[in-house]
Short mmCIF file of C-alpha atoms in Angstrom, two decimals:
data_model
loop_
_atom_site.label_atom_id
_atom_site.label_comp_id
_atom_site.label_asym_id
_atom_site.label_seq_id
_atom_site.Cartn_x
_atom_site.Cartn_y
_atom_site.Cartn_z
CA UNK R 298 30.56 18.38 39.72
CA UNK R 299 27.94 17.56 37.83
CA UNK R 300 25.61 19.75 35.71
CA UNK R 301 22.23 19.72 37.08
CA UNK R 302 20.74 20.92 33.63
CA UNK R 303 22.00 17.53 32.30
CA UNK R 304 19.34 15.40 34.02
CA UNK R 305 15.95 16.32 33.57
CA UNK R 306 14.02 16.93 36.49
CA UNK R 307 12.16 14.10 38.30
CA UNK R 308 8.80 15.64 37.14
CA UNK R 309 9.57 15.12 33.38
CA UNK R 310 10.53 11.74 33.87
CA UNK R 311 7.89 10.78 36.09
CA UNK R 312 5.22 12.49 34.01
CA UNK R 313 6.91 10.10 30.71
CA UNK R 314 6.60 6.78 32.88
CA UNK R 315 3.00 7.81 33.70
CA UNK R 316 2.38 8.50 29.49
CA UNK R 317 3.75 5.22 28.86
CA UNK R 318 2.04 3.45 31.70
CA UNK R 319 -1.46 5.17 30.43
CA UNK R 320 -0.64 4.41 26.45
CA UNK R 321 0.25 0.41 27.56
CA UNK R 322 -3.21 0.62 29.41
CA UNK R 323 -4.95 2.14 26.91
CA UNK R 324 -3.75 -1.00 24.56
CA UNK R 325 -4.52 -3.37 26.42
CA UNK R 326 -7.79 -2.06 26.85
CA UNK R 327 -8.32 -2.10 23.01
CA UNK R 328 -7.03 -5.77 23.25
CA UNK R 329 -9.03 -7.17 25.72
CA UNK R 330 -12.49 -5.25 24.35
CA UNK R 331 -15.08 -8.20 24.19
CA UNK R 332 -18.24 -6.77 22.78
CA UNK R 333 -19.37 -8.27 19.64
CA UNK R 334 -18.81 -5.13 17.89
CA UNK R 335 -15.01 -4.87 19.41
CA UNK R 336 -14.46 -8.66 18.29
CA UNK R 337 -15.73 -7.80 14.38
CA UNK R 338 -14.14 -4.54 14.19
CA UNK R 339 -10.49 -5.85 15.44
CA UNK R 340 -10.58 -9.28 13.47
CA UNK R 341 -11.69 -7.61 10.44
CA UNK R 342 -9.26 -4.72 10.85
CA UNK R 343 -6.55 -6.85 11.32
CA UNK R 344 -7.44 -9.28 8.53
CA UNK R 345 -7.00 -6.15 6.06
CA UNK R 346 -4.05 -5.44 7.23
CA UNK R 347 -2.49 -8.97 6.86
CA UNK R 348 -3.76 -8.89 3.58
CA UNK R 349 -2.11 -5.65 2.34
CA UNK R 350 1.37 -6.67 4.27
CA UNK R 351 1.41 -10.00 2.43
CA UNK R 352 0.20 -8.74 -1.17
CA UNK R 353 2.34 -5.96 -1.17
CA UNK R 354 5.33 -7.40 -0.18
CA UNK R 355 4.73 -10.42 -2.59
CA UNK R 356 4.17 -7.60 -5.84
CA UNK R 357 7.62 -6.14 -4.47
CA UNK R 358 9.29 -9.73 -4.30
CA UNK R 359 8.23 -10.20 -8.17
CA UNK R 360 10.21 -7.22 -9.15
CA UNK R 361 12.89 -7.34 -6.70
CA UNK R 362 13.68 -11.06 -5.47
CA UNK R 363 16.83 -9.72 -3.71
CA UNK R 364 14.71 -7.69 -0.97
CA UNK R 365 15.01 -10.34 1.10
CA UNK R 366 13.79 -8.66 4.45
CA UNK R 367 10.44 -8.95 2.08
CA UNK R 368 10.04 -12.32 2.91
CA UNK R 369 9.27 -11.41 6.41
CA UNK R 370 6.92 -9.11 5.91
CA UNK R 371 5.05 -11.36 3.74
CA UNK R 372 5.00 -14.03 6.36
CA UNK R 373 3.58 -11.34 9.12
CA UNK R 374 0.47 -10.39 6.81
CA UNK R 375 0.12 -14.15 5.71
CA UNK R 376 -0.08 -15.15 8.94
CA UNK R 377 -2.24 -12.12 10.52
CA UNK R 378 -4.75 -13.18 8.27
CA UNK R 379 -5.30 -16.14 10.20
CA UNK R 380 -3.88 -15.22 13.58
CA UNK R 381 -5.78 -11.80 13.97
CA UNK R 382 -8.98 -13.37 13.38
CA UNK R 383 -8.44 -16.52 15.29
CA UNK R 384 -6.64 -14.02 18.84
CA UNK R 385 -9.51 -11.44 18.84
CA UNK R 386 -12.43 -14.14 18.42
CA UNK R 387 -11.36 -17.07 19.94
CA UNK R 388 -7.91 -16.62 22.49
CA UNK R 389 -9.39 -13.32 23.93
CA UNK R 390 -12.67 -14.18 25.09
CA UNK R 391 -11.22 -17.31 26.32
CA UNK R 392 -8.53 -15.67 28.51
CA UNK R 393 -11.06 -13.27 29.80
CA UNK R 394 -13.23 -16.21 30.55
CA UNK R 395 -10.70 -17.69 32.59
CA UNK R 396 -9.84 -14.93 34.67
CA UNK R 397 -13.43 -14.37 36.21
CA UNK R 398 -13.42 -18.35 36.64
CA UNK R 399 -10.55 -20.10 36.83
CA UNK R 400 -8.96 -20.54 40.37
CA UNK R 401 -6.18 -22.59 39.74
CA UNK R 402 -2.67 -21.15 40.74
CA UNK R 403 -1.51 -22.46 36.48
CA UNK R 404 -4.65 -20.91 35.27
CA UNK R 405 -4.09 -17.50 36.36
CA UNK R 406 -0.39 -17.50 35.63
CA UNK R 407 -1.71 -18.34 32.02
CA UNK R 408 -3.95 -15.47 32.30
CA UNK R 409 -1.32 -13.32 33.58
CA UNK R 410 0.83 -13.58 30.75
CA UNK R 411 -1.57 -14.53 27.92
CA UNK R 412 -1.20 -11.50 25.69
CA UNK R 413 2.55 -12.05 26.16
CA UNK R 414 3.03 -15.31 25.11
CA UNK R 415 0.70 -14.95 22.07
CA UNK R 416 2.53 -12.59 20.53
CA UNK R 417 5.89 -14.44 21.24
CA UNK R 418 4.34 -17.58 19.18
CA UNK R 419 2.83 -15.49 16.75
CA UNK R 420 6.49 -13.44 16.22
CA UNK R 421 8.10 -16.63 16.19
CA UNK R 422 5.98 -18.30 13.57
CA UNK R 423 6.48 -15.29 11.51
CA UNK R 424 10.49 -15.73 11.79
CA UNK R 425 10.33 -19.35 10.60
CA UNK R 426 8.04 -18.38 7.69
CA UNK R 427 9.93 -15.42 6.47
CA UNK R 428 13.15 -17.67 6.85
CA UNK R 429 11.60 -20.65 5.34
CA UNK R 430 8.27 -19.76 3.45
CA UNK R 431 5.86 -22.51 2.48
CA UNK R 432 4.03 -23.14 -1.22
CA UNK R 433 0.96 -21.11 -0.36
CA UNK R 434 3.20 -18.04 0.74
CA UNK R 435 5.34 -17.89 -2.62
CA UNK R 436 4.96 -19.71 -5.65
CA UNK R 437 0.99 -19.91 -5.78
CA UNK R 438 0.38 -16.70 -4.49
CA UNK R 439 3.36 -14.82 -6.11
CA UNK R 440 2.46 -16.32 -9.65
CA UNK R 441 -0.84 -14.51 -9.64
CA UNK R 442 0.87 -11.41 -9.53
CA UNK R 443 3.72 -11.46 -11.78
CA UNK R 444 3.55 -9.09 -14.54
CA UNK R 445 1.55 -10.12 -17.63
CA UNK R 446 0.85 -7.94 -20.50
CA UNK R 447 -0.45 -10.83 -22.77
CA UNK R 448 -3.53 -13.26 -21.09
CA UNK R 449 -3.21 -15.67 -24.26
CA UNK R 450 0.76 -16.60 -23.33
CA UNK R 451 0.23 -18.91 -20.29
CA UNK R 452 2.21 -22.03 -20.81
CA UNK R 453 3.31 -24.27 -18.53
CA UNK R 454 6.71 -24.32 -16.78
CA UNK R 455 7.53 -28.27 -17.11
CA UNK R 456 10.62 -29.16 -14.90
CA UNK R 457 12.30 -32.28 -13.23
CA UNK R 458 15.45 -32.84 -11.48
CA UNK R 459 17.95 -35.86 -11.62
CA UNK R 460 21.55 -35.89 -10.32
CA UNK R 461 21.36 -32.33 -9.45
CA UNK R 462 20.37 -30.83 -12.91
CA UNK R 463 17.15 -29.32 -13.64
CA UNK R 464 16.06 -29.71 -17.00
CA UNK R 465 13.05 -27.51 -18.02
CA UNK R 466 10.58 -26.44 -21.11
CA UNK R 467 7.55 -24.72 -21.86
CA UNK R 468 4.28 -27.04 -23.07
CA UNK R 469 3.68 -23.85 -25.65
CA UNK R 470 6.07 -21.43 -27.53
CA UNK R 471 3.11 -19.65 -28.98
CA UNK R 472 4.13 -15.72 -28.80
CA UNK R 473 6.95 -16.13 -27.03
CA UNK R 474 10.29 -14.81 -28.75
CA UNK R 475 12.90 -15.92 -26.23
CA UNK R 476 13.11 -16.80 -22.63
CA UNK R 477 15.58 -15.66 -19.52
CA UNK R 478 16.62 -17.69 -16.61
CA UNK R 479 17.77 -15.68 -13.70
CA UNK R 480 18.80 -16.57 -10.03
CA UNK R 481 19.07 -14.08 -7.27
CA UNK R 482 19.54 -11.37 -10.09
CA UNK R 483 22.14 -13.49 -11.90
CA UNK R 484 21.68 -14.70 -15.74
CA UNK R 485 21.73 -18.11 -16.34
CA UNK R 486 20.61 -19.06 -19.61
CA UNK R 487 18.66 -16.92 -22.52
CA UNK R 488 17.05 -19.57 -25.25
CA UNK R 489 16.11 -18.71 -28.32
CA UNK R 490 14.68 -21.70 -29.86
CA UNK R 491 11.15 -23.29 -29.15
CA UNK R 492 10.31 -25.22 -27.08
CA UNK R 493 12.63 -23.37 -25.25
CA UNK R 494 14.05 -26.34 -22.90
CA UNK R 495 17.14 -25.73 -21.01
CA UNK R 496 19.05 -27.40 -18.08
CA UNK R 497 20.51 -25.43 -15.16
CA UNK R 498 22.78 -27.07 -12.36
CA UNK R 499 21.34 -27.03 -8.98
CA UNK R 500 24.89 -25.68 -7.54
CA UNK R 501 24.33 -22.69 -9.85
CA UNK R 502 21.39 -21.38 -8.13
CA UNK R 503 21.75 -18.76 -5.58
CA UNK R 504 20.16 -18.88 -2.15
CA UNK R 505 17.19 -17.18 -1.01
CA UNK R 506 16.10 -17.08 2.43
CA UNK R 507 17.57 -20.76 2.61
CA UNK R 508 15.95 -22.50 -0.67
CA UNK R 509 17.73 -22.42 -3.83
CA UNK R 510 15.56 -20.52 -6.89
CA UNK R 511 14.99 -19.33 -9.83
CA UNK R 512 13.42 -17.09 -11.99
CA UNK R 513 12.15 -17.79 -16.09
CA UNK R 514 10.81 -14.79 -18.10
CA UNK R 515 9.04 -14.99 -21.11
CA UNK R 516 9.93 -12.21 -23.23
CA UNK R 517 8.35 -11.27 -26.88
CA UNK R 518 10.52 -9.84 -29.57
CA UNK R 519 10.84 -6.48 -28.10
CA UNK R 520 12.16 -7.60 -24.83
CA UNK R 521 8.97 -6.92 -22.84
CA UNK R 522 8.33 -9.64 -20.31
CA UNK R 523 5.08 -11.68 -21.11
CA UNK R 524 5.20 -13.89 -17.87
CA UNK R 525 7.49 -14.73 -15.17
CA UNK R 526 7.75 -17.73 -13.23
CA UNK R 527 9.71 -18.70 -9.90
CA UNK R 528 10.80 -22.35 -9.18
CA UNK R 529 12.37 -23.85 -5.97
CA UNK R 530 14.95 -26.77 -6.77
CA UNK R 531 13.36 -28.37 -3.67
CA UNK R 532 9.86 -28.42 -4.90
CA UNK R 533 10.44 -29.91 -8.23
CA UNK R 534 10.05 -33.64 -8.81
CA UNK R 535 12.70 -35.77 -9.87
CA UNK R 536 12.85 -37.55 -12.77
#
């Protein structure tokens, strides 16, 4: 015999469904709000939120590169900076216009599922970027966020690759006591002598989100980090 107390009363279940349906309708009403002020608020809010996610994830990755899930957060924020304003300034007004004027069955079917299609494409691109980060999302932005306790210490890290052997050196050794080369948290080299040249094999690099990469930290005589560089093996030019 079934204990009736284990099953919520129908009124409770129906109330929960109504509550969820109403929340979904409210979300859609905000999503499709098309007045100029609403478009500006939504676009601006998503742009700011996207920049926050991108910069915060990149900052954490500069200290903890092994937290690979943060690449997807960075990819989400990086894409949202463009996708958010594009959605609410272009796509949503276009869908609303097509709903009012479109008479072709394909047009009507597209407008009914436009929001789901837009979200699906967005998430698919986030997954691709999180798995295979592009240069503007990683190297260029991350190098600007890395810790630099001495602005005067700013040499170029020059690297070439030949026969799976990566060779690097610094353009200047002023203010640097030694450098530490790591990959995925594993120490590969400690170089004490200028011009701080070193060689590492590509096979010794650990793979992070689909790319073989290594970090080079410049340190002073107290062991404090002056500057940090991150390089992907695939992005280094051949000699």
